[in-house]
Each structure stands twice: as structure tokens, then as C-alpha cells.
Coordinates of N, CA and C in Angstrom, one line a residue:
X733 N 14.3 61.2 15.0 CA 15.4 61.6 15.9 C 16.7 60.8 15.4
X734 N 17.6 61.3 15.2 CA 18.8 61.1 15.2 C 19.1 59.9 16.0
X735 N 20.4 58.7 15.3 CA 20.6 58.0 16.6 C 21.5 58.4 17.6
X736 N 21.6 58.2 18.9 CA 22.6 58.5 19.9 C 23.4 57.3 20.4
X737 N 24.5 57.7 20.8 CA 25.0 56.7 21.5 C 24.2 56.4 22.7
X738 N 24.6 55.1 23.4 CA 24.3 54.5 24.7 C 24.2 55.3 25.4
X739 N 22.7 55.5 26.6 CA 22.7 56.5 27.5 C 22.6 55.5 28.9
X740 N 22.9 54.8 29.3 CA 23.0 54.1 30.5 C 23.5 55.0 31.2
X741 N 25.0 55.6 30.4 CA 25.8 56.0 31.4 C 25.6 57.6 31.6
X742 N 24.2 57.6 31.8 CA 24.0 59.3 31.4 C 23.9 60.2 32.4
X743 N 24.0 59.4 33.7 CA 24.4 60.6 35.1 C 25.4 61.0 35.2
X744 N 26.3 59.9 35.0 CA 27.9 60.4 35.1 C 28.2 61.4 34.0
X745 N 27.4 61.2 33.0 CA 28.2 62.3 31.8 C 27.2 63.7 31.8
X746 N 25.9 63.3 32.3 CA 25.1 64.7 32.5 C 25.7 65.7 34.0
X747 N 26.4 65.0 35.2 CA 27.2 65.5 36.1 C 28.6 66.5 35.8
X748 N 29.1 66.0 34.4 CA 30.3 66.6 33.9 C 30.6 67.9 33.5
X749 N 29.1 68.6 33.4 CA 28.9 70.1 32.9 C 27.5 70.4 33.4
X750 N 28.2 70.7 34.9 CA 26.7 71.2 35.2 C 25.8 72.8 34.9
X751 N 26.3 73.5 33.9 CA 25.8 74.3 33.4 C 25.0 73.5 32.3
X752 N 25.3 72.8 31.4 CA 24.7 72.3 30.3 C 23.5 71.3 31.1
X753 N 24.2 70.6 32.1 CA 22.8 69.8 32.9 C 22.2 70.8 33.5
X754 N 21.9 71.9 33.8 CA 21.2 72.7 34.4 C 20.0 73.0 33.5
X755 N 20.6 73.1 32.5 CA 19.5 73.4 31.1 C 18.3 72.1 30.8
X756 N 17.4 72.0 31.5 CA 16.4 70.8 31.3 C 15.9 70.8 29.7
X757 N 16.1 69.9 29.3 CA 15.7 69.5 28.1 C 14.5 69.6 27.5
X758 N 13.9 70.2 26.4 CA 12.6 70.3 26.2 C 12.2 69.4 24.8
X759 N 10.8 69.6 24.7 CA 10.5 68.6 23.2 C 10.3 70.0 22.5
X760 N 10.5 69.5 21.1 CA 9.8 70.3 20.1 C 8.4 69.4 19.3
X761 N 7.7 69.7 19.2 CA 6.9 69.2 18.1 C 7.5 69.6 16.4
X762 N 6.8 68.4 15.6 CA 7.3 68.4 14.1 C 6.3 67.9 13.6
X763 N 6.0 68.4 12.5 CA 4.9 67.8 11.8 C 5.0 66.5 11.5
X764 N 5.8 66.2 11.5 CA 6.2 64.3 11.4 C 6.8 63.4 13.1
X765 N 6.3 64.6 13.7 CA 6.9 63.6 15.2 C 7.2 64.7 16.0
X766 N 8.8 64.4 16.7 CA 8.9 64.9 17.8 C 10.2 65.0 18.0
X767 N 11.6 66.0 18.3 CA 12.8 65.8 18.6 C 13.0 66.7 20.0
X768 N 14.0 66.4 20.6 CA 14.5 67.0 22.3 C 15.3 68.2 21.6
X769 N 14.9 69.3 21.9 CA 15.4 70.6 21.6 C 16.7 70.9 22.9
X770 N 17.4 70.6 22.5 CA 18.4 70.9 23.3 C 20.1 71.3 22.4
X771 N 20.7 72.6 23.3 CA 21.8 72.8 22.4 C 22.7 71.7 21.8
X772 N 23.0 70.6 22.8 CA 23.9 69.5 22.7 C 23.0 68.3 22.1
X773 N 22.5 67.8 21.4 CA 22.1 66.7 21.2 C 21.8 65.6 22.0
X774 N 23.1 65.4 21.7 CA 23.4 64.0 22.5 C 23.4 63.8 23.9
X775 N 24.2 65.1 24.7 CA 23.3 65.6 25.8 C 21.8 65.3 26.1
X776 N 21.4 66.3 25.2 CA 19.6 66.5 26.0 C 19.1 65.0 25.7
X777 N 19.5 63.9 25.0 CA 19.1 62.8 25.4 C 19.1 62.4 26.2
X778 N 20.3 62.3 26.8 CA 20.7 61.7 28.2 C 20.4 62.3 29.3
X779 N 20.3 63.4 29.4 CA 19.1 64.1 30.4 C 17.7 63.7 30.3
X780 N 17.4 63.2 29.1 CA 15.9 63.5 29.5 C 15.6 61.6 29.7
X781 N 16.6 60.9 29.4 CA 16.2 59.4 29.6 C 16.6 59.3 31.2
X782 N 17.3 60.3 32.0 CA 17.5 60.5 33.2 C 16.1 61.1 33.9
X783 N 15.7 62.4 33.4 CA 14.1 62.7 34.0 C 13.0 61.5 33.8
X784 N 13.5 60.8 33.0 CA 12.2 60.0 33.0 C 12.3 58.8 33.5
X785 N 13.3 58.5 33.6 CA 14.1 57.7 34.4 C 13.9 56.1 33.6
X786 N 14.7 56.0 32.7 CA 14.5 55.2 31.8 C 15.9 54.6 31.5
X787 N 16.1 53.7 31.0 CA 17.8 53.2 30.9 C 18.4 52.9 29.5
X788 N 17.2 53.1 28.4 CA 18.1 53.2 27.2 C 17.0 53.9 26.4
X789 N 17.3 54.2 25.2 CA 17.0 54.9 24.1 C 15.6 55.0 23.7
X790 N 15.6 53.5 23.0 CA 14.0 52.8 22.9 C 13.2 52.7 24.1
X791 N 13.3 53.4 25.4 CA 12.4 53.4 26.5 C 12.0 54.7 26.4
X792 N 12.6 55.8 26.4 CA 13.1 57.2 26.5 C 12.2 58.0 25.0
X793 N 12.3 56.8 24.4 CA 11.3 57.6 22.7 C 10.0 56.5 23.1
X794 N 9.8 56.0 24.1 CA 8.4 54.8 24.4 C 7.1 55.8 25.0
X795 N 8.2 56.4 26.1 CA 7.2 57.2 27.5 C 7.1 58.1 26.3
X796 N 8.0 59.2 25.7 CA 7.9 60.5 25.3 C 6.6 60.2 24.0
X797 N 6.7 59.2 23.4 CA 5.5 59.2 22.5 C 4.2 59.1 22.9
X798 N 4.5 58.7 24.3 CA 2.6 58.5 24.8 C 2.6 59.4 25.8
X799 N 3.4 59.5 25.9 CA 2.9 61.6 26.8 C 2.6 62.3 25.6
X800 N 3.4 62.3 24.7 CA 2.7 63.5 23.2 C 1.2 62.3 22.9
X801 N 1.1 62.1 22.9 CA -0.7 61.2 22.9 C -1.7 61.7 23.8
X802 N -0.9 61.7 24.8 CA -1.4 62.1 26.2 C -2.4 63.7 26.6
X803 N -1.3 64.2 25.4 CA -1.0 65.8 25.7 C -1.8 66.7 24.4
X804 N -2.6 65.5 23.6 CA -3.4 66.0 22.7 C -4.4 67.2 22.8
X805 N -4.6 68.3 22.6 CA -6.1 69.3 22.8 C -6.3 69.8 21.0
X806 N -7.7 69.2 21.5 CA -8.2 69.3 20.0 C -7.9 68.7 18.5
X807 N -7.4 68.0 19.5 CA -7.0 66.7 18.3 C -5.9 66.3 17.9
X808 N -4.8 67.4 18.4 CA -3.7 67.9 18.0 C -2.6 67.7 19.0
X809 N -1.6 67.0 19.4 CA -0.3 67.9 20.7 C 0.0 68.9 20.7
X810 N -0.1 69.3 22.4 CA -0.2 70.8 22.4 C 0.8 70.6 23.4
X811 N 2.0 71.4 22.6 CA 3.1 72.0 23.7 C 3.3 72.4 25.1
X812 N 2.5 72.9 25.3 CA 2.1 73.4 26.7 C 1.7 71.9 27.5
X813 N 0.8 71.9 26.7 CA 0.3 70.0 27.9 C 1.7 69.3 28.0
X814 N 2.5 69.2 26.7 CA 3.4 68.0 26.7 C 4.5 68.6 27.8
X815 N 4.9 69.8 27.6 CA 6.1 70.6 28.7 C 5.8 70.2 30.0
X816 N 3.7 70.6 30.4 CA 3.7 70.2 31.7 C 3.9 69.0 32.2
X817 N 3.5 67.9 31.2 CA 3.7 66.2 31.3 C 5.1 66.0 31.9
X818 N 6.0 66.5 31.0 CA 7.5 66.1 31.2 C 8.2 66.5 32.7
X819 N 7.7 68.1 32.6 CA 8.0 68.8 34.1 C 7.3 67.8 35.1
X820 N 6.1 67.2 35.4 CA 5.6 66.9 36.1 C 6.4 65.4 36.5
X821 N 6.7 64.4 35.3 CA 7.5 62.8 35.4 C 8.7 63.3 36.2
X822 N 9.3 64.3 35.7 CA 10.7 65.1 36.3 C 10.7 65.7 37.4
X823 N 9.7 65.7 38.0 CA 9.8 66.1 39.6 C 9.3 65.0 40.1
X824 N 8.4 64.3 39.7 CA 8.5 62.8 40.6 C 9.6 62.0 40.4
X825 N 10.2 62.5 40.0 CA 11.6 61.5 39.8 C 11.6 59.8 39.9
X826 N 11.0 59.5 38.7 CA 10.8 57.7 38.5 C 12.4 57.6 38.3
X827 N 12.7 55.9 39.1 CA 13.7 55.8 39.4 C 14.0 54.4 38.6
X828 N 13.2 53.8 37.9 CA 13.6 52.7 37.0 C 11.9 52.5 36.2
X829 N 12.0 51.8 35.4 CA 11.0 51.9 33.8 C 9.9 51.6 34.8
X830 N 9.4 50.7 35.5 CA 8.3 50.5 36.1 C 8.0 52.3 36.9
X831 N 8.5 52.9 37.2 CA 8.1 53.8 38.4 C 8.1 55.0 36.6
X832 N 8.8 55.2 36.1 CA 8.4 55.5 34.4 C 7.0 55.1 34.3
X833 N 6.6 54.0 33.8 CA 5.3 53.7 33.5 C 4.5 54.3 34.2
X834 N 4.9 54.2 35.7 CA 3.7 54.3 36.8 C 3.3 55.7 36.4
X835 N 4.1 56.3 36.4 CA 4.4 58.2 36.7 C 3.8 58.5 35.2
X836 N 4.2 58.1 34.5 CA 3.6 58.6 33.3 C 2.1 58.6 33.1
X837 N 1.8 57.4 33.5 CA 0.2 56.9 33.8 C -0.4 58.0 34.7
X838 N 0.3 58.5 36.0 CA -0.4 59.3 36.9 C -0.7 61.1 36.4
X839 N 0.3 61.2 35.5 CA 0.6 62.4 35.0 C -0.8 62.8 34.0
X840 N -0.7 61.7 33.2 CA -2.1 61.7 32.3 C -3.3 61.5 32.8
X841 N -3.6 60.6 33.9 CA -4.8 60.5 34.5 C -5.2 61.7 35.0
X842 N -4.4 62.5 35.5 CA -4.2 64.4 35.9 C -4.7 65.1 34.6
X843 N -4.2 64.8 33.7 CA -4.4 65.7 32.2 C -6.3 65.4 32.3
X844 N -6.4 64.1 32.0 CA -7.7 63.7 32.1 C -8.5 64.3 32.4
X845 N -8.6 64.3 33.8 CA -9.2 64.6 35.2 C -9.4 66.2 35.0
X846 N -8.3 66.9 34.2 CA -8.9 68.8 34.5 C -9.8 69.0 33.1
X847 N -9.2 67.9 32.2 CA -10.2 68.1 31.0 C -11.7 68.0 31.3
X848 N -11.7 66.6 31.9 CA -13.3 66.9 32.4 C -13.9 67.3 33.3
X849 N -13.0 67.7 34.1 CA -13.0 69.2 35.3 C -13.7 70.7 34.7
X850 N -13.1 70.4 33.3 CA -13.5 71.7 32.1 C -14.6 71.1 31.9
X851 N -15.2 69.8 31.5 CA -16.3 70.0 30.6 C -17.8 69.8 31.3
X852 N -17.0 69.7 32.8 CA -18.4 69.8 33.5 C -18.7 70.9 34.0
X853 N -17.8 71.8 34.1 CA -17.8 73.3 34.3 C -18.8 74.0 33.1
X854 N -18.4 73.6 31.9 CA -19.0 74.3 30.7 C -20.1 72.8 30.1
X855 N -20.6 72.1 31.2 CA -21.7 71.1 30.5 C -23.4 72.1 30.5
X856 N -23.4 71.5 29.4 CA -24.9 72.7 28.8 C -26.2 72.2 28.7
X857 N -26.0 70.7 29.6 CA -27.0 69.9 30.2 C -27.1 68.9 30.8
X858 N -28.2 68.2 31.7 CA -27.9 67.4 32.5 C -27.3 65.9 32.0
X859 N -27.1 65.7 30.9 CA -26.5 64.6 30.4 C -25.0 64.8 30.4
X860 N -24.9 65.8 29.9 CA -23.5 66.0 29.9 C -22.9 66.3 30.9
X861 N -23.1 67.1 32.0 CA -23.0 67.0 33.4 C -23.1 65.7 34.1
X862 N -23.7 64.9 34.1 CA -23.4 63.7 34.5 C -22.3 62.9 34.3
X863 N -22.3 62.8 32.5 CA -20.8 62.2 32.3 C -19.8 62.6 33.0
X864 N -19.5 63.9 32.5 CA -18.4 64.6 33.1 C -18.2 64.3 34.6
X865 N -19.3 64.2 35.1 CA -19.1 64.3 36.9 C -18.8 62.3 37.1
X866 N -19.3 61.9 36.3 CA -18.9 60.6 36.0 C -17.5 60.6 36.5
X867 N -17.1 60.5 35.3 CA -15.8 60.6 34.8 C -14.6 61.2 35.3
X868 N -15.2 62.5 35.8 CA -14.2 63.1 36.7 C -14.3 62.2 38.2
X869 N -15.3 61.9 38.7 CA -15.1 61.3 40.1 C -14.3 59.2 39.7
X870 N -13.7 59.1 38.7 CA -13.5 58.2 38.5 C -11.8 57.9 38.4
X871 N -11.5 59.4 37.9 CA -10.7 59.5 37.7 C -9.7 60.0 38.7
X872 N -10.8 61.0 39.8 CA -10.3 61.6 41.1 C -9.9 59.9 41.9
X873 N -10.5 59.3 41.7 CA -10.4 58.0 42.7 C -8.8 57.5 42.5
X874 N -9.2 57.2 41.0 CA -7.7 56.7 40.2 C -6.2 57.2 41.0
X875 N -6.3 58.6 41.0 CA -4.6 58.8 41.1 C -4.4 58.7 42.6
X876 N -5.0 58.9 43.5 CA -4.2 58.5 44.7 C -4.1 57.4 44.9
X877 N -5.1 56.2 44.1 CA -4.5 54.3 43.7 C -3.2 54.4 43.7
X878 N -2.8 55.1 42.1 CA -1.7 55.2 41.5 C -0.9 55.7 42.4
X879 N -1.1 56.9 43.0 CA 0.0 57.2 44.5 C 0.3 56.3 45.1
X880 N -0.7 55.7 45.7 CA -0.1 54.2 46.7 C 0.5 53.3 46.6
X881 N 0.3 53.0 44.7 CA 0.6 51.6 44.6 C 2.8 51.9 44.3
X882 N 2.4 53.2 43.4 CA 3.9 54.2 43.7 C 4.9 54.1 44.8
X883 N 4.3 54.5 45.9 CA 4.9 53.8 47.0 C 5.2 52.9 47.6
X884 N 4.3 52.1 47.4 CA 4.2 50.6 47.8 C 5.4 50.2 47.0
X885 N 5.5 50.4 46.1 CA 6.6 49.5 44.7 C 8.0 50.3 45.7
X886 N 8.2 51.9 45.7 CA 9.2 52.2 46.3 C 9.6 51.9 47.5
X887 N 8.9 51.7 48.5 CA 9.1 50.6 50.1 C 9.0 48.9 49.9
X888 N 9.2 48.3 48.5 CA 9.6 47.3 48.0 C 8.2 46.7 48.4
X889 N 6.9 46.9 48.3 CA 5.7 46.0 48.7 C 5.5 45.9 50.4
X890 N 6.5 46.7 51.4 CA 6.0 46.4 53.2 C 4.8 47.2 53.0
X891 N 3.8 47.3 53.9 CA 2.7 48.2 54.1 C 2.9 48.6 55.2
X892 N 2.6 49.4 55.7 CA 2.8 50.4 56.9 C 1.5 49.8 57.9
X893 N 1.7 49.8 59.2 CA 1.2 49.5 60.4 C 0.6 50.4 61.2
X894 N 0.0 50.9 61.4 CA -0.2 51.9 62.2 C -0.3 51.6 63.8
X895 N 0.1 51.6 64.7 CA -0.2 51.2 66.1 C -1.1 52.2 67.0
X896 N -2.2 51.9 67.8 CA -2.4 52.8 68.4 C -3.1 52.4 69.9
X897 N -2.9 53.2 70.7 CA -3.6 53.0 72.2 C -2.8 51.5 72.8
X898 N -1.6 51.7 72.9 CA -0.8 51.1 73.7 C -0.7 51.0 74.8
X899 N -0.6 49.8 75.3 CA -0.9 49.9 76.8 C 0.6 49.1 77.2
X900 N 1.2 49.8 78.1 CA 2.6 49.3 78.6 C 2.6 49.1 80.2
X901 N 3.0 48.0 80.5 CA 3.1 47.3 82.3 C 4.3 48.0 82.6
X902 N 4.5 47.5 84.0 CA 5.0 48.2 85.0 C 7.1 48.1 84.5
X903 N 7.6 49.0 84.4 CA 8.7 48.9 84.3 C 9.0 49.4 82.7
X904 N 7.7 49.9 81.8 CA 8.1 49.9 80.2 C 7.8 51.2 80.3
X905 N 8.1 51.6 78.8 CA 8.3 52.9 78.6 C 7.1 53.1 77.7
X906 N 6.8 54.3 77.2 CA 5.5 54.6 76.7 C 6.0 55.6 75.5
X907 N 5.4 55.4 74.4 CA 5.7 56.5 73.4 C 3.7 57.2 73.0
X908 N 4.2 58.2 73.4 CA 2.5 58.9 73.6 C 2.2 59.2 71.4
X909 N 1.3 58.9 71.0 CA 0.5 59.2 69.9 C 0.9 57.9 69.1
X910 N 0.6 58.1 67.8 CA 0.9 57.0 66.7 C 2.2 56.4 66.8
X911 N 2.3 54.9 66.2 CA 3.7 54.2 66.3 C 3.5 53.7 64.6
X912 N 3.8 54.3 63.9 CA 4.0 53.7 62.2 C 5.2 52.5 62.3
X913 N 5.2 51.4 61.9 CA 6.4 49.9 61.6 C 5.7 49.7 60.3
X914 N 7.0 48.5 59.7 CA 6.8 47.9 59.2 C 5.9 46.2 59.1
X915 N 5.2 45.7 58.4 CA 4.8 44.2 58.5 C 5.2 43.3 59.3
X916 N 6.8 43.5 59.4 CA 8.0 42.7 59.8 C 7.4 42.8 61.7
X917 N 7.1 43.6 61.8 CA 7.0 44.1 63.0 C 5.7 43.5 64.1
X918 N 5.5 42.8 65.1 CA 4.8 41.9 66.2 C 3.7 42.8 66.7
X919 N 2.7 43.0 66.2 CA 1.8 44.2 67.1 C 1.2 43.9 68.1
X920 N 1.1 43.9 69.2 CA 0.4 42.6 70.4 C -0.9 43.3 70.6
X921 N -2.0 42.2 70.6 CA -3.1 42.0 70.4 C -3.8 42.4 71.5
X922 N -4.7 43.8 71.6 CA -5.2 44.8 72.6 C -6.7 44.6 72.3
X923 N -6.8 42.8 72.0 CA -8.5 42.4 71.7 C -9.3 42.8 73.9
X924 N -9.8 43.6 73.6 CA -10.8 43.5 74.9 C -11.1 42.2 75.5
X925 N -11.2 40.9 75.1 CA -11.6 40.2 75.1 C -10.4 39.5 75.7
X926 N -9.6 39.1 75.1 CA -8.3 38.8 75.6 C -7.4 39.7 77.0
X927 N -7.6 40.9 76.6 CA -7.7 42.1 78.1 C -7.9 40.9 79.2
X928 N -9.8 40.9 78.8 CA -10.7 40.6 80.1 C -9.4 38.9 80.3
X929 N -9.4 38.2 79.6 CA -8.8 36.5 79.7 C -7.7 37.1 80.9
X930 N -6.8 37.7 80.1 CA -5.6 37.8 81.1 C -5.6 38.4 82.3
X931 N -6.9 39.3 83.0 CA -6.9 40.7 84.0 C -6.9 39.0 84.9
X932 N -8.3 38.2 85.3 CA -8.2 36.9 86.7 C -6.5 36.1 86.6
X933 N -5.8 35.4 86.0 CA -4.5 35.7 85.7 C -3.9 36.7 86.9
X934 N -3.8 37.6 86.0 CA -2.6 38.5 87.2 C -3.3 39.1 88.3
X935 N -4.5 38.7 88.8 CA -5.0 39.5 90.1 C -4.7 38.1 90.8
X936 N -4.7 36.7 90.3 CA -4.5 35.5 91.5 C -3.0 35.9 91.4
X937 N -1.8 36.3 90.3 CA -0.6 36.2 90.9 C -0.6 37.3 92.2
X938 N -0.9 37.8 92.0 CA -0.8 39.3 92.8 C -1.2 39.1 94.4
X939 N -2.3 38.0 94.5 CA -2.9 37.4 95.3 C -1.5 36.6 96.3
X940 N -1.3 35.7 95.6 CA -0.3 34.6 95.4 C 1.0 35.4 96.4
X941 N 1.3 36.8 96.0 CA 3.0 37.3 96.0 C 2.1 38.0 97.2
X942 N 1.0 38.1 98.0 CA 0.7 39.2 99.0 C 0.3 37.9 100.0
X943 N -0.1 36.5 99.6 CA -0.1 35.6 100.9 C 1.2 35.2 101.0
X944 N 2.2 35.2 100.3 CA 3.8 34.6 100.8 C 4.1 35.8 101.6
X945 N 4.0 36.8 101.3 CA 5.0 37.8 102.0 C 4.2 38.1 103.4
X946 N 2.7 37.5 103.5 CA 1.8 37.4 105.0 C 2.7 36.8 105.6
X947 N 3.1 35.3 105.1 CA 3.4 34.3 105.9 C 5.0 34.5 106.4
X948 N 5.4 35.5 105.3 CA 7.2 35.4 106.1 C 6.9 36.6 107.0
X949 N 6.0 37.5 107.3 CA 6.0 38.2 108.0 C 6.0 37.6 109.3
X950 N 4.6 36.7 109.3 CA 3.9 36.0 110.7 C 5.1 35.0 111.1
X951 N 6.3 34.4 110.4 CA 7.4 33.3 110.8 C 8.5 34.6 111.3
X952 N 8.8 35.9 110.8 CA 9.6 36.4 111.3 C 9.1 37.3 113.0

């Protein structure tokens, strides 16, 4: 590949012709590698270090060489796999080199996963059906990891809370089904056990506020 200038700045200048950014960038295979087939050159770099969401040059030719790895059938890079790879990082839209890595990793573990989705479809005995079923249930586990941990990195590491079966006293308001918060967030403790501590508690106050109001009755 050709060198290009600096693509840091490559949303402002991919924004500038949105006809030419409309045109998504593809790879070509080469018997010696690999170049971005695009009318503009220097363009389709900066588009595609944008889909992959990568911030310079040497990152942008890092991902793109191990997705063509990735995208091997039969020994060989196969166009078709590598197109879907790229389509696929570009609609997850990784938004800095880690969420790059991540996405790339998930994209292939996918490739993986239908290969041996194929080879246990077409396994021609119980050995080979096993691996395969191996392998594929190994790999089915993997990518919703990689989903989570995706998100996790994009909600900066909070984990989500789930609230449920809330119980609200006299004067509160009530929100009926699930309450999702953040960590940051005080969940009060609906142990049974603690329930039972607190119910003798508020049945002596209760007690308490029904003999004073006897007694100002019997003085009035």
C-alpha cells in the first residue's frame, strides 16, 4: 500500500463529500497482500481507518491483516469472508483501538463458529462430530463473553443492577416491573430476615401513637 497522509483527521475530511463517503471502501486481494479499492485513495483510507475505528495508519493495515487471516477458506483469503468481516466491524461501529480489537476478535470467533457449524453438519463420524460439536459449543459460549465484556468497556466498567419486588411505605410511590441503575446506586436490602427484625419495631410504634391518642382523648 501506498503511503498516505495522516488520517486522524479523517471524519472531518470523509464528511466533506458525502457522495464519495457514501461509497464504503472495499479490500482487494493481491497476490502479494492487500490494497483498499477505492476511487480516491487517500480517501478510502480514511474511511476505512474510520469503519474500523482506528486512529492512524499502522493500526488500520494491523486489524485489516488479521481479518484477511481470519477470512482464510481453504487455505487461501476469500473475498467474500473478508467483505463480510469488514461489513460486520462497520456496523458495530468500534469507537477507539480497544473496541477495534474487541470487534475484530468477535467477528472472527463468528467466522469460526459457522465453519464448524459446517463441519459438524457434514461430520462422517462420531469423532468428528464430537470435535466439531466441541468446538462449536465453545465457541457459541465465547461471543456473547465478548458481547458483554464490549459493553462493559462502553458503559466505562458500571454493571447494571437489576431491582426487583419493591416494597414502598406509606406516602411513596411505586414503579410496577424491573428498575435497571447503575452500581453507584443504594439498593435496600428486602433480606426476609431483616423484614421479620424490623415488622415488632413498627407494630410497638404503632402501639405507642394509638395509647397517646387514648390518653388525650380520656383528658379531653
Amino acid at each position: 500500500m501506498d503511503t498516505a497522509p495522516d488520517i486522524t483527521t479523517s471524519t472531518a475530511i470523509a464528511a466533506t463529500d458525502p457522495a464519495k463517503a457514501a461509497a464504503a471502501p472495499r479490500i482487494k486481494l493481491l497476490s502479494h497482500g492487500f490494497c483498499i479499492d477505492h476511487p480516491d485513495p487517500e480517501l478510502g483510507e480514511r474511511l476505512m481507518a474510520n469503519a474500523l475505528g482506528v486512529a492512524d495508519r499502522e493500526a488500520m493495515d494491523g486489524i485489516l491483516g488479521q481479518l484477511v487471516k481470519a477470512s482464510v477458506n481453504g487455505g487461501r483469503p476469500d473475498e467474500v469472508n473478508l467483505s463480510f468481516t469488514i461489513s460486520m466491524v462497520k456496523s458495530i461501529k468500534p469507537r477507539d483501538s480497544v473496541e477495534a480489537m474487541l470487534v475484530a476478535q468477535m467477528v472472527s470467533v463468528h467466522l469460526m463458529a459457522m465453519r464448524c457449524a459446517h463441519h459438524l453438519a457434514n461430520a462422517k463420524d462420531l469423532a468428528q462430530h464430537d470435535s466439531a460439536a466441541r468446538a462449536l459449543g465453545r465457541l457459541a459460549r465465547t461471543f456473547p463473553a465478548q458481547m458483554d465484556a464490549l459493553n462493559r468497556y462502553r458503559s466505562h466498567g458500571e454493571p447494571a443492577i437489576t431491582v426487583q419486588n419493591v416494597s414502598v411505605g406509606d406516602g411513596g410511590k411505586a414503579i410496577v416491573g424491573n428498575v435497571t441503575q447503575h452500581a453507584s446506586v443504594i439498593v435496600p436490602d428486602n433480606n426476609p430476615a431483616c423484614a421479620a427484625r424490623k415488622a415488632p419495631n413498627v407494630a410497638r410504634s404503632r402501639r405507642g401513637r394509638d395509647c397517646a391518642e387514648a390518653r388525650r382523648k380520656a383528658q379531653a
